[in-house]
Coordinates of C-alpha atoms and ligand atoms in Angstrom, one line a residue:
M716 CA 64.6 -17.9 -52.0
L717 CA 66.7 -17.6 -55.2
T718 CA 66.9 -20.2 -58.0
I719 CA 69.9 -20.0 -60.3
R720 CA 69.5 -22.1 -63.4
F721 CA 72.5 -22.7 -65.6
L722 CA 71.6 -22.3 -69.3
G723 CA 75.0 -23.3 -70.6
H724 CA 78.3 -21.4 -71.2
A725 CA 77.9 -18.2 -69.2
A726 CA 74.1 -17.9 -69.4
F727 CA 72.1 -18.0 -66.3
A728 CA 68.4 -17.5 -65.3
L729 CA 67.8 -16.1 -61.8
E730 CA 64.3 -16.6 -60.5
A731 CA 62.7 -15.2 -57.3
D732 CA 59.2 -14.1 -56.4
G733 CA 57.9 -15.2 -59.9
K734 CA 60.4 -12.8 -61.6
Q735 CA 63.2 -13.9 -63.9
V736 CA 66.5 -12.1 -64.6
L737 CA 68.8 -13.4 -67.3
V738 CA 72.6 -13.0 -67.4
D739 CA 74.4 -13.2 -70.7
P740 CA 71.7 -15.1 -72.6
F741 CA 73.7 -16.7 -75.4
L742 CA 71.3 -19.5 -76.4
T743 CA 71.0 -19.6 -80.2
G744 CA 74.2 -21.1 -81.5
N745 CA 75.3 -22.2 -78.0
P746 CA 76.1 -25.9 -78.3
T747 CA 75.3 -26.4 -74.6
A748 CA 72.1 -24.2 -74.4
A749 CA 69.5 -25.6 -72.1
A750 CA 66.7 -23.3 -73.3
S751 CA 65.7 -21.5 -76.5
A752 CA 65.4 -17.8 -76.8
E753 CA 61.6 -18.2 -77.0
E754 CA 61.4 -20.1 -73.7
V755 CA 62.7 -17.4 -71.4
N756 CA 60.6 -14.6 -70.0
P757 CA 62.8 -12.2 -68.1
T758 CA 61.9 -8.7 -66.8
A759 CA 65.6 -7.8 -66.8
I760 CA 68.7 -8.9 -68.8
L761 CA 72.2 -8.2 -67.5
L762 CA 75.0 -8.2 -70.0
T763 CA 78.6 -8.4 -68.8
H764 CA 80.2 -7.4 -72.1
A765 CA 79.7 -7.2 -75.9
H766 CA 81.2 -10.5 -77.0
N767 CA 78.6 -12.4 -79.1
D768 CA 78.8 -15.4 -76.7
H769 CA 77.4 -13.1 -74.0
V770 CA 75.1 -10.7 -75.8
G771 CA 73.6 -13.7 -77.5
D772 CA 69.8 -13.4 -78.0
A773 CA 69.4 -10.4 -75.7
V774 CA 67.9 -8.0 -78.2
A775 CA 65.4 -10.6 -79.5
I776 CA 64.4 -11.5 -76.0
A777 CA 64.1 -7.9 -74.9
R778 CA 62.0 -7.0 -78.0
R779 CA 59.7 -10.0 -77.4
T780 CA 59.2 -9.6 -73.6
G781 CA 59.8 -5.9 -73.0
A782 CA 62.6 -6.8 -70.6
T783 CA 65.1 -4.1 -69.9
I784 CA 68.8 -4.8 -70.8
F785 CA 71.4 -3.4 -68.4
A786 CA 74.9 -3.1 -69.7
T787 CA 77.8 -0.6 -69.7
H788 CA 76.9 2.7 -71.4
E789 CA 78.3 2.1 -74.9
L790 CA 76.9 -1.4 -75.2
A791 CA 73.5 -0.3 -73.9
T792 CA 73.4 2.6 -76.4
Y793 CA 74.4 0.2 -79.3
L794 CA 71.7 -2.3 -78.3
G795 CA 69.1 0.5 -77.9
Q796 CA 69.8 1.4 -81.5
Q797 CA 68.8 -2.2 -82.4
G798 CA 65.4 -1.6 -80.9
A799 CA 65.9 -3.0 -77.3
N800 CA 65.0 -1.2 -74.2
A801 CA 68.5 -0.8 -72.7
V802 CA 69.8 1.1 -69.7
G803 CA 73.5 2.0 -69.6
A804 CA 75.5 2.4 -66.4
N805 CA 79.2 2.0 -65.4
H806 CA 81.6 0.6 -62.9
G807 CA 80.6 1.5 -59.3
G808 CA 77.0 2.2 -60.3
T809 CA 74.0 0.3 -59.0
V810 CA 70.9 -0.1 -61.1
A811 CA 67.5 -1.3 -59.9
F812 CA 65.4 -3.9 -61.8
D813 CA 62.0 -5.4 -60.8
G814 CA 62.8 -7.1 -57.5
G815 CA 66.5 -6.4 -57.1
T816 CA 69.6 -4.5 -57.9
A817 CA 72.9 -5.0 -59.8
K818 CA 76.1 -3.1 -59.1
F819 CA 78.6 -2.8 -62.0
V820 CA 82.1 -3.8 -61.0
P821 CA 85.3 -4.1 -63.1
A822 CA 86.3 -7.1 -65.1
W823 CA 89.7 -7.5 -67.0
H824 CA 88.8 -8.6 -70.5
T825 CA 87.9 -7.0 -73.8
S826 CA 84.5 -6.1 -75.3
S827 CA 83.6 -6.1 -78.9
Y828 CA 80.7 -7.3 -81.0
L829 CA 80.8 -9.0 -84.4
E830 CA 78.0 -7.6 -86.5
G831 CA 78.0 -9.6 -89.7
E832 CA 81.7 -9.3 -90.7
T833 CA 82.3 -6.0 -89.0
F834 CA 83.7 -5.7 -85.5
V835 CA 82.2 -2.9 -83.4
A836 CA 83.6 -2.2 -80.0
P837 CA 81.0 -0.9 -77.6
G838 CA 82.6 0.0 -74.3
V839 CA 84.3 -2.0 -71.6
P840 CA 83.5 -5.3 -69.8
A841 CA 82.0 -5.5 -66.3
G842 CA 81.0 -7.9 -63.6
F843 CA 77.9 -7.6 -61.4
V844 CA 77.1 -7.9 -57.8
V845 CA 73.4 -8.8 -57.9
R846 CA 71.0 -8.6 -55.0
F847 CA 67.9 -10.6 -55.7
G848 CA 65.7 -13.1 -53.8
G849 CA 67.5 -12.3 -50.6
Q850 CA 70.9 -13.4 -51.9
T851 CA 74.0 -11.5 -53.0
V852 CA 75.5 -13.0 -56.1
Y853 CA 78.7 -12.0 -57.9
F854 CA 78.9 -12.6 -61.7
A855 CA 82.5 -12.1 -62.6
G856 CA 81.7 -12.1 -66.3
D857 CA 84.8 -12.9 -68.4
T858 CA 87.9 -11.8 -66.5
C859 CA 91.3 -12.7 -65.3
L860 CA 92.2 -12.8 -61.6
F861 CA 92.6 -9.4 -60.1
G862 CA 93.4 -8.2 -56.6
D863 CA 90.4 -5.9 -56.3
M864 CA 88.2 -9.1 -56.0
A865 CA 89.0 -8.7 -52.3
L866 CA 87.0 -5.4 -52.4
I867 CA 84.1 -7.2 -54.2
G868 CA 84.3 -9.9 -51.5
E869 CA 83.6 -7.2 -48.9
E870 CA 80.1 -7.0 -50.3
G871 CA 79.4 -10.2 -48.4
L872 CA 78.8 -12.8 -51.2
D873 CA 76.5 -15.7 -50.9
I874 CA 77.4 -17.0 -54.3
A875 CA 80.2 -16.3 -56.8
V876 CA 79.8 -17.3 -60.4
L877 CA 83.3 -17.6 -62.0
P878 CA 84.7 -18.5 -65.4
I879 CA 87.2 -21.4 -65.3
G880 CA 87.7 -22.1 -69.0
D881 CA 91.2 -20.6 -69.3
H882 CA 92.4 -19.3 -72.7
F883 CA 89.9 -16.4 -72.8
T884 CA 89.4 -16.0 -69.0
M885 CA 91.1 -17.1 -65.9
G886 CA 91.6 -20.9 -65.6
P887 CA 90.8 -23.2 -62.7
R888 CA 94.0 -22.4 -60.7
D889 CA 93.4 -18.6 -60.8
A890 CA 89.7 -19.1 -60.1
V891 CA 90.6 -20.9 -56.9
R892 CA 92.8 -17.9 -56.0
A893 CA 89.8 -15.7 -56.8
V894 CA 87.7 -17.6 -54.3
T895 CA 90.2 -16.9 -51.6
L896 CA 89.8 -13.2 -52.3
L897 CA 86.0 -13.2 -52.8
K898 CA 85.2 -15.4 -49.8
P899 CA 81.7 -16.5 -51.1
K900 CA 79.7 -19.2 -49.4
V901 CA 79.1 -21.0 -52.7
V902 CA 81.0 -21.0 -56.0
I903 CA 79.5 -21.9 -59.3
P904 CA 81.9 -22.4 -62.3
C905 CA 81.0 -21.4 -65.8
H906 CA 82.5 -20.6 -69.2
Y907 CA 84.1 -24.0 -69.8
N908 CA 83.5 -27.0 -72.1
T909 CA 81.4 -25.0 -74.6
F910 CA 84.2 -24.9 -77.2
P911 CA 87.5 -26.9 -77.6
P912 CA 89.9 -24.2 -76.2
I913 CA 88.0 -24.1 -72.9
Q914 CA 87.8 -27.7 -71.9
Q915 CA 88.1 -28.1 -68.1
D916 CA 87.5 -30.7 -65.4
A917 CA 84.9 -29.0 -63.2
E918 CA 85.0 -31.8 -60.7
A919 CA 88.7 -31.3 -60.2
F920 CA 88.1 -27.6 -59.7
K921 CA 85.4 -28.3 -57.1
Q922 CA 87.9 -30.5 -55.2
E923 CA 90.5 -27.7 -55.2
V924 CA 88.0 -25.1 -54.1
E925 CA 86.7 -27.2 -51.2
Q926 CA 90.2 -28.3 -50.1
Q927 CA 91.8 -24.8 -50.3
T928 CA 88.9 -22.5 -49.2
A929 CA 85.9 -22.5 -47.0
A930 CA 83.5 -22.3 -49.9
R931 CA 81.3 -25.0 -51.3
C932 CA 81.5 -25.5 -55.0
V933 CA 78.3 -26.4 -56.9
V934 CA 78.9 -27.8 -60.4
L935 CA 75.8 -27.4 -62.6
E936 CA 75.3 -29.2 -65.9
P937 CA 73.4 -27.0 -68.4
G938 CA 69.7 -27.1 -67.4
E939 CA 70.4 -27.8 -63.7
Q940 CA 69.6 -25.3 -61.0
F941 CA 70.7 -24.3 -57.5
Q942 CA 68.4 -23.0 -54.9
A943 CA 69.8 -20.6 -52.3
G944 CA 68.2 -19.1 -49.2
S945 CA 64.8 -19.9 -47.7
Ligands
ZN627 ZN1 84.3 -12.5 -73.6

């Protein structure tokens, strides 16, 4: 059994067997955050890329809990220099955390971090294929549509978590095309309605997914959760 709780924007908490894994824990400063950085207790934190709306509170949470941050090599090195326990890997590689694994897969996007008024650019963005709680979950991260999603689909996805906000990532139309390549059982949209440029109608997206593909689309409001498996 896997519980996926949407914490707002692209932040998710995965829970299985009493263990929690966070993905992109942007909580402080997130107008839609459903938890504070003090309320989460992960053993692992997966970061798709360096943008501040994804790294979020990762370092503070890692320092407080002792959780390990997993990110692409340059970002992990950078966050390690901030005092976090961070493990770097890269596309194609699989890392193990307490209770599961995460495989780094490509994402088409950029990756930079604003430190005060200075941009630093640690590495490249990624997505993850996470195996945890008996489920296989694809976190696309921030990305456009790309044809190699068909290869990621060959992993046999139970759930695909896809951005639909447009402007910075693919929008709803391309996200539906992504579903046709990924062939997951369940689609969960994210990265929309946090800020004005990424306003979207998630219910309309759900209708398109369920009309055009075999997948079920689960729209989660921040704070809501989805349980998968038994
Ligand atoms: Zn981004």
